[in-house]
Amino acid sequence: MEGGSNRYDGKLDFTYKNNPISIAQMKEWEDATWAAGIEEEPVMRRAGKAVAEVAEKVTKEGDSILVLAGKGKNGGDAIYAAEYIKERNVTLVKITDAQASIKDIDEFGGECIIDGLFGIGLNRPMEGGWKGLTEAINKKTYLNPNLEVVAVDTPSGLDGDSGEALGGLAVKATITVTFGAIKKGMLSESAKPWVGSIIAAEEVGLLPYPFK
Ligand SMILES: NC(=O)C1=CN([C@@H]2O[C@H](COP(=O)(O)OP(=O)(O)OC[C@H]3O[C@@H](n4cnc5c(N)ncnc54)[C@H](O)[C@@H]3O)[C@@H](O)[C@H]2O)[C@H](O)CC1
Ligand SMILES: [K+]
């Protein structure tokens, strides 16, 4: 898997130029970008737009999309995604009380969920309401195999380095739209049940890929 054009045996084909990286490398790349004076907001916008484009691709006009936005920047990307999605019924849920938002998932009968709960800021297994939200998403997928679940950057709960679900639980995405470069754990066997197809949105306005 060294550069060039690589294929993944998921539902959507993908290609990527940048080699897979660790979470530490992703953070280093981001920090170098901000240190160079590039603003964060336009980067988040482009990340959100990439997610919106994928969500549009896997749905049709008039379909319903539930956008779940967590408390960090992963949620920020999801909020921009909601803004950019066109000609769909978009419901944005900004999660302040995770437990209370479970009902928003339980009551959702639409075609696509966007998972912006946690990205590379995840540092422990999800518990309580966060665990409940994730289980509610996965239950929907189980009951409706046609449901598209688009993960923002990483499926929430997945450790991007090891490709393991922390505490054994992550969102079961059908598609993961990851930013900058694929996180190396996503290509491991253990990540397969969670990541679905991987799409690398490499051009989100960061500095050029800094690693060899
Ligand atoms: N890499 C890029 O080029 C860009 C990435 N972006 C997005 O930013 C997220 C990472 O955002 P961050 O705010 O650092 O973290 P999260 O949103 O993943 O998490 C928020 C926050 O939650 C806390 N936390 C961690 N684990 C748990 C847990 N199990 N339960 C409860 N709370 C938890 C922790 O404090 C985190 O900081 C990245 O994935 C991209 O989506 C930007 O858009 C810029 C470009
Ligand atoms: K996510």
mmCIF file of C-alpha atoms and ligand atoms in Angstrom:
data_model
loop_
_atom_site.group_PDB
_atom_site.id
_atom_site.type_symbol
_atom_site.label_atom_id
_atom_site.label_comp_id
_atom_site.label_asym_id
_atom_site.label_seq_id
_atom_site.Cartn_x
_atom_site.Cartn_y
_atom_site.Cartn_z
ATOM 1 C CA MET A 1 0.000 0.000 0.000
ATOM 2 C CA GLU A 2 2.679 2.499 -0.966
ATOM 3 C CA GLY A 3 1.195 5.657 -2.538
ATOM 4 C CA GLY A 4 -0.152 5.524 -6.081
ATOM 5 C CA SER A 5 -3.585 4.239 -6.807
ATOM 6 C CA ASN A 6 -4.920 1.707 -4.343
ATOM 7 C CA ARG A 7 -8.208 -0.096 -4.263
ATOM 8 C CA TYR A 8 -10.287 -1.286 -1.371
ATOM 9 C CA ASP A 9 -12.806 -4.083 -1.667
ATOM 10 C CA GLY A 10 -15.600 -1.996 -0.137
ATOM 11 C CA LYS A 11 -18.806 -0.828 -1.756
ATOM 12 C CA LEU A 12 -17.305 2.309 -3.290
ATOM 13 C CA ASP A 13 -13.902 2.215 -4.907
ATOM 14 C CA PHE A 14 -11.369 4.720 -3.791
ATOM 15 C CA THR A 15 -7.962 5.955 -4.707
ATOM 16 C CA TYR A 16 -5.483 7.916 -2.665
ATOM 17 C CA LYS A 17 -2.143 9.567 -3.173
ATOM 18 C CA ASN A 18 -1.008 10.127 0.389
ATOM 19 C CA ASN A 19 0.295 7.169 2.355
ATOM 20 C CA PRO A 20 -1.653 6.140 5.473
ATOM 21 C CA ILE A 21 -0.523 7.908 8.645
ATOM 22 C CA SER A 22 -0.789 7.656 12.427
ATOM 23 C CA ILE A 23 -2.991 9.913 14.540
ATOM 24 C CA ALA A 24 0.147 11.578 15.951
ATOM 25 C CA GLN A 25 1.264 12.384 12.409
ATOM 26 C CA MET A 26 -2.176 13.766 11.558
ATOM 27 C CA LYS A 27 -2.014 16.039 14.606
ATOM 28 C CA GLU A 28 1.514 17.125 13.735
ATOM 29 C CA TRP A 29 0.354 17.968 10.193
ATOM 30 C CA GLU A 30 -2.629 19.920 11.503
ATOM 31 C CA ASP A 31 -0.479 21.840 14.000
ATOM 32 C CA ALA A 32 2.027 22.727 11.284
ATOM 33 C CA THR A 33 -0.876 24.000 9.176
ATOM 34 C CA TRP A 34 -2.214 26.319 11.888
ATOM 35 C CA ALA A 35 1.341 27.431 12.740
ATOM 36 C CA ALA A 36 1.765 28.467 9.089
ATOM 37 C CA GLY A 37 -1.147 30.883 9.554
ATOM 38 C CA ILE A 38 -3.810 28.843 7.760
ATOM 39 C CA GLU A 39 -7.163 29.262 9.465
ATOM 40 C CA GLU A 40 -9.065 26.324 10.825
ATOM 41 C CA GLU A 41 -12.553 27.350 9.793
ATOM 42 C CA PRO A 42 -12.065 27.045 6.011
ATOM 43 C CA VAL A 43 -10.431 23.644 6.537
ATOM 44 C CA MET A 44 -13.411 22.439 8.536
ATOM 45 C CA ARG A 45 -15.715 23.816 5.845
ATOM 46 C CA ARG A 46 -13.942 21.852 3.145
ATOM 47 C CA ALA A 47 -14.007 18.740 5.285
ATOM 48 C CA GLY A 48 -17.745 19.235 5.787
ATOM 49 C CA LYS A 49 -18.268 19.806 2.078
ATOM 50 C CA ALA A 50 -16.509 16.546 1.239
ATOM 51 C CA VAL A 51 -18.836 14.688 3.600
ATOM 52 C CA ALA A 52 -21.859 16.466 2.111
ATOM 53 C CA GLU A 53 -20.847 15.421 -1.400
ATOM 54 C CA VAL A 54 -20.573 11.788 -0.363
ATOM 55 C CA ALA A 55 -23.910 11.911 1.465
ATOM 56 C CA GLU A 56 -25.513 13.331 -1.686
ATOM 57 C CA LYS A 57 -23.936 10.606 -3.782
ATOM 58 C CA VAL A 58 -25.465 7.806 -1.708
ATOM 59 C CA THR A 59 -28.932 9.372 -1.399
ATOM 60 C CA LYS A 60 -31.397 10.951 -3.778
ATOM 61 C CA GLU A 61 -33.407 14.152 -3.856
ATOM 62 C CA GLY A 62 -35.999 14.276 -1.089
ATOM 63 C CA ASP A 63 -34.292 11.624 1.079
ATOM 64 C CA SER A 64 -33.847 12.286 4.779
ATOM 65 C CA ILE A 65 -30.448 12.647 6.376
ATOM 66 C CA LEU A 66 -29.796 12.808 10.112
ATOM 67 C CA VAL A 67 -26.584 14.649 10.976
ATOM 68 C CA LEU A 68 -25.170 13.928 14.437
ATOM 69 C CA ALA A 69 -22.674 16.503 15.644
ATOM 70 C CA GLY A 70 -20.624 15.841 18.775
ATOM 71 C CA LYS A 71 -18.977 18.421 20.983
ATOM 72 C CA GLY A 72 -15.578 18.707 19.256
ATOM 73 C CA LYS A 73 -14.220 19.509 15.817
ATOM 74 C CA ASN A 74 -15.549 16.259 14.399
ATOM 75 C CA GLY A 75 -18.967 17.641 15.251
ATOM 76 C CA GLY A 76 -17.900 20.954 13.703
ATOM 77 C CA ASP A 77 -17.189 19.223 10.402
ATOM 78 C CA ALA A 78 -20.599 17.548 10.600
ATOM 79 C CA ILE A 79 -22.307 20.907 11.135
ATOM 80 C CA TYR A 80 -20.702 22.226 7.946
ATOM 81 C CA ALA A 81 -21.718 19.040 6.137
ATOM 82 C CA ALA A 82 -25.329 19.705 7.123
ATOM 83 C CA GLU A 83 -25.012 23.211 5.725
ATOM 84 C CA TYR A 84 -23.711 22.017 2.354
ATOM 85 C CA ILE A 85 -26.102 19.124 1.650
ATOM 86 C CA LYS A 86 -28.540 20.115 -1.073
ATOM 87 C CA GLU A 87 -32.076 18.934 -1.897
ATOM 88 C CA ARG A 88 -32.367 16.508 0.990
ATOM 89 C CA ASN A 89 -34.347 16.762 4.229
ATOM 90 C CA VAL A 90 -31.535 17.388 6.672
ATOM 91 C CA THR A 91 -32.006 17.213 10.425
ATOM 92 C CA LEU A 92 -29.022 18.430 12.404
ATOM 93 C CA VAL A 93 -28.693 17.283 16.005
ATOM 94 C CA LYS A 94 -26.009 19.102 17.984
ATOM 95 C CA ILE A 95 -25.432 16.797 20.888
ATOM 96 C CA THR A 96 -25.271 18.472 24.251
ATOM 97 C CA ASP A 97 -26.924 15.689 26.250
ATOM 98 C CA ALA A 98 -26.003 12.383 24.610
ATOM 99 C CA GLN A 99 -28.563 10.346 26.520
ATOM 100 C CA ALA A 100 -31.369 12.713 25.531
ATOM 101 C CA SER A 101 -30.436 12.511 21.828
ATOM 102 C CA ILE A 102 -30.856 8.738 21.576
ATOM 103 C CA LYS A 103 -34.523 9.268 20.786
ATOM 104 C CA ASP A 104 -33.584 11.354 17.718
ATOM 105 C CA ILE A 105 -31.969 8.242 16.271
ATOM 106 C CA ASP A 106 -34.697 5.872 17.409
ATOM 107 C CA GLU A 107 -37.330 8.067 15.746
ATOM 108 C CA PHE A 108 -35.404 8.547 12.499
ATOM 109 C CA GLY A 109 -36.860 6.702 9.512
ATOM 110 C CA GLY A 110 -34.706 8.153 6.728
ATOM 111 C CA GLU A 111 -32.003 6.989 4.401
ATOM 112 C CA CYS A 112 -28.714 8.282 5.799
ATOM 113 C CA ILE A 113 -27.033 9.097 9.114
ATOM 114 C CA ILE A 114 -23.896 11.197 9.320
ATOM 115 C CA ASP A 115 -21.721 10.241 12.270
ATOM 116 C CA GLY A 116 -19.899 13.275 13.625
ATOM 117 C CA LEU A 117 -19.749 12.132 17.259
ATOM 118 C CA PHE A 118 -15.969 11.600 17.618
ATOM 119 C CA GLY A 119 -13.002 11.618 15.304
ATOM 120 C CA ILE A 120 -9.317 11.477 16.100
ATOM 121 C CA GLY A 121 -9.920 13.198 19.458
ATOM 122 C CA LEU A 122 -11.368 9.964 20.865
ATOM 123 C CA ASN A 123 -9.236 8.977 23.836
ATOM 124 C CA ARG A 124 -11.291 6.407 25.725
ATOM 125 C CA PRO A 125 -14.173 3.981 25.155
ATOM 126 C CA MET A 126 -17.592 5.558 24.808
ATOM 127 C CA GLU A 127 -19.800 5.247 27.849
ATOM 128 C CA GLY A 128 -23.291 6.190 28.990
ATOM 129 C CA GLY A 129 -25.187 8.303 26.480
ATOM 130 C CA TRP A 130 -22.384 8.141 23.868
ATOM 131 C CA LYS A 131 -22.461 4.378 24.007
ATOM 132 C CA GLY A 132 -26.246 4.521 23.790
ATOM 133 C CA LEU A 133 -26.117 6.759 20.705
ATOM 134 C CA THR A 134 -23.692 4.414 18.972
ATOM 135 C CA GLU A 135 -25.758 1.361 19.796
ATOM 136 C CA ALA A 136 -28.866 3.161 18.512
ATOM 137 C CA ILE A 137 -27.138 3.903 15.174
ATOM 138 C CA ASN A 138 -25.965 0.314 14.837
ATOM 139 C CA LYS A 139 -29.433 -0.993 15.664
ATOM 140 C CA LYS A 140 -30.872 1.126 12.834
ATOM 141 C CA THR A 141 -28.328 -0.378 10.438
ATOM 142 C CA TYR A 142 -29.231 -3.853 11.601
ATOM 143 C CA LEU A 143 -32.943 -3.192 11.061
ATOM 144 C CA ASN A 144 -32.422 -1.389 7.738
ATOM 145 C CA PRO A 145 -29.538 -2.791 5.681
ATOM 146 C CA ASN A 146 -30.106 -0.020 3.094
ATOM 147 C CA LEU A 147 -29.323 2.722 5.595
ATOM 148 C CA GLU A 148 -26.163 4.613 4.694
ATOM 149 C CA VAL A 149 -24.004 5.626 7.639
ATOM 150 C CA VAL A 150 -21.345 8.136 6.635
ATOM 151 C CA ALA A 151 -18.580 8.535 9.214
ATOM 152 C CA VAL A 152 -16.868 11.907 9.488
ATOM 153 C CA ASP A 153 -13.100 11.248 9.515
ATOM 154 C CA THR A 154 -13.368 8.004 11.528
ATOM 155 C CA PRO A 155 -16.272 5.853 12.695
ATOM 156 C CA SER A 156 -16.896 7.083 16.242
ATOM 157 C CA GLY A 157 -15.327 4.679 18.717
ATOM 158 C CA LEU A 158 -12.599 3.468 16.351
ATOM 159 C CA ASP A 159 -8.959 3.910 17.307
ATOM 160 C CA GLY A 160 -7.415 5.170 14.067
ATOM 161 C CA ASP A 161 -3.984 3.767 14.957
ATOM 162 C CA SER A 162 -4.889 0.203 15.916
ATOM 163 C CA GLY A 163 -8.084 -0.103 13.911
ATOM 164 C CA GLU A 164 -9.762 -1.525 17.034
ATOM 165 C CA ALA A 165 -13.045 -0.293 18.436
ATOM 166 C CA LEU A 166 -12.300 1.027 21.933
ATOM 167 C CA GLY A 167 -14.273 -1.053 24.422
ATOM 168 C CA GLY A 168 -15.404 -3.199 21.485
ATOM 169 C CA LEU A 169 -17.911 -0.631 20.245
ATOM 170 C CA ALA A 170 -17.868 1.811 17.322
ATOM 171 C CA VAL A 171 -20.306 3.151 14.789
ATOM 172 C CA LYS A 172 -20.755 0.675 11.942
ATOM 173 C CA ALA A 173 -20.225 2.991 8.999
ATOM 174 C CA THR A 174 -21.024 2.107 5.415
ATOM 175 C CA ILE A 175 -18.617 4.816 4.260
ATOM 176 C CA THR A 176 -15.835 6.674 6.058
ATOM 177 C CA VAL A 177 -14.752 10.030 4.654
ATOM 178 C CA THR A 178 -11.342 10.611 6.169
ATOM 179 C CA PHE A 179 -9.365 13.844 5.899
ATOM 180 C CA GLY A 180 -5.810 14.516 4.770
ATOM 181 C CA ALA A 181 -4.734 10.889 4.618
ATOM 182 C CA ILE A 182 -6.107 7.499 5.586
ATOM 183 C CA LYS A 183 -5.419 6.710 9.217
ATOM 184 C CA LYS A 184 -3.315 3.567 9.129
ATOM 185 C CA GLY A 185 -5.482 1.505 11.505
ATOM 186 C CA MET A 186 -8.373 1.818 9.065
ATOM 187 C CA LEU A 187 -6.693 -0.599 6.691
ATOM 188 C CA SER A 188 -6.350 -3.347 9.295
ATOM 189 C CA GLU A 189 -8.602 -6.408 9.408
ATOM 190 C CA SER A 190 -10.029 -5.314 12.746
ATOM 191 C CA ALA A 191 -11.327 -2.066 11.251
ATOM 192 C CA LYS A 192 -13.294 -3.715 8.454
ATOM 193 C CA PRO A 193 -16.574 -4.197 10.351
ATOM 194 C CA TRP A 194 -16.606 -0.497 11.243
ATOM 195 C CA VAL A 195 -15.157 1.585 8.401
ATOM 196 C CA GLY A 196 -17.110 0.334 5.370
ATOM 197 C CA SER A 197 -15.714 1.899 2.202
ATOM 198 C CA ILE A 198 -13.014 4.475 2.777
ATOM 199 C CA ILE A 199 -12.860 7.746 0.897
ATOM 200 C CA ALA A 200 -9.831 9.940 1.475
ATOM 201 C CA ALA A 201 -10.671 13.637 1.146
ATOM 202 C CA GLU A 202 -7.044 14.645 0.873
ATOM 203 C CA GLU A 203 -7.500 18.228 -0.259
ATOM 204 C CA VAL A 204 -9.103 20.008 2.662
ATOM 205 C CA GLY A 205 -6.723 22.968 2.741
ATOM 206 C CA LEU A 206 -3.965 21.642 4.984
ATOM 207 C CA LEU A 207 -0.310 22.206 4.065
ATOM 208 C CA PRO A 208 0.957 19.754 1.414
ATOM 209 C CA TYR A 209 1.343 16.194 2.729
ATOM 210 C CA PRO A 210 4.518 16.449 4.814
ATOM 211 C CA PHE A 211 5.516 12.778 5.227
ATOM 212 C CA LYS A 212 7.560 10.489 3.001
HETATM 213 N N1 LIG B 1 -7.116 16.352 10.621
HETATM 214 C C1 LIG B 1 -7.578 17.367 9.949
HETATM 215 O O1 LIG B 1 -7.072 17.761 8.963
HETATM 216 C C2 LIG B 1 -8.762 18.042 10.424
HETATM 217 C C3 LIG B 1 -9.550 17.463 11.379
HETATM 218 N N2 LIG B 1 -10.646 18.067 11.861
HETATM 219 C C4 LIG B 1 -11.632 17.314 12.569
HETATM 220 O O2 LIG B 1 -11.346 17.380 13.919
HETATM 221 C C5 LIG B 1 -11.517 16.087 14.488
HETATM 222 C C6 LIG B 1 -10.839 16.000 15.805
HETATM 223 O O3 LIG B 1 -11.476 16.959 16.615
HETATM 224 P P1 LIG B 1 -11.235 17.111 18.179
HETATM 225 O O4 LIG B 1 -12.018 18.287 18.607
HETATM 226 O O5 LIG B 1 -9.789 17.093 18.449
HETATM 227 O O6 LIG B 1 -11.810 15.769 18.796
HETATM 228 P P2 LIG B 1 -13.182 14.983 18.610
HETATM 229 O O7 LIG B 1 -14.192 15.820 17.940
HETATM 230 O O8 LIG B 1 -12.841 13.673 18.012
HETATM 231 O O9 LIG B 1 -13.621 14.705 20.121
HETATM 232 C C7 LIG B 1 -14.020 15.787 20.964
HETATM 233 C C8 LIG B 1 -13.602 15.623 22.385
HETATM 234 O O10 LIG B 1 -14.295 14.579 23.018
HETATM 235 C C9 LIG B 1 -13.555 14.116 24.164
HETATM 236 N N3 LIG B 1 -13.614 12.653 24.201
HETATM 237 C C10 LIG B 1 -12.723 11.784 23.667
HETATM 238 N N4 LIG B 1 -13.148 10.512 23.860
HETATM 239 C C11 LIG B 1 -14.338 10.593 24.531
HETATM 240 C C12 LIG B 1 -15.266 9.638 25.000
HETATM 241 N N5 LIG B 1 -15.074 8.312 24.845
HETATM 242 N N6 LIG B 1 -16.376 10.053 25.626
HETATM 243 C C13 LIG B 1 -16.610 11.371 25.814
HETATM 244 N N7 LIG B 1 -15.762 12.364 25.388
HETATM 245 C C14 LIG B 1 -14.642 11.965 24.749
HETATM 246 C C15 LIG B 1 -12.153 14.652 24.028
HETATM 247 O O11 LIG B 1 -11.995 15.666 24.977
HETATM 248 C C16 LIG B 1 -12.139 15.246 22.620
HETATM 249 O O12 LIG B 1 -11.309 16.336 22.501
HETATM 250 C C17 LIG B 1 -11.018 15.189 13.391
HETATM 251 O O13 LIG B 1 -11.384 13.852 13.564
HETATM 252 C C18 LIG B 1 -11.667 15.832 12.188
HETATM 253 O O14 LIG B 1 -13.014 15.423 12.052
HETATM 254 C C19 LIG B 1 -10.847 19.508 11.708
HETATM 255 O O15 LIG B 1 -11.996 19.758 10.986
HETATM 256 C C20 LIG B 1 -9.681 20.190 10.977
HETATM 257 C C21 LIG B 1 -9.083 19.373 9.892
HETATM 258 K K K B 2 -17.037 10.306 13.423
#
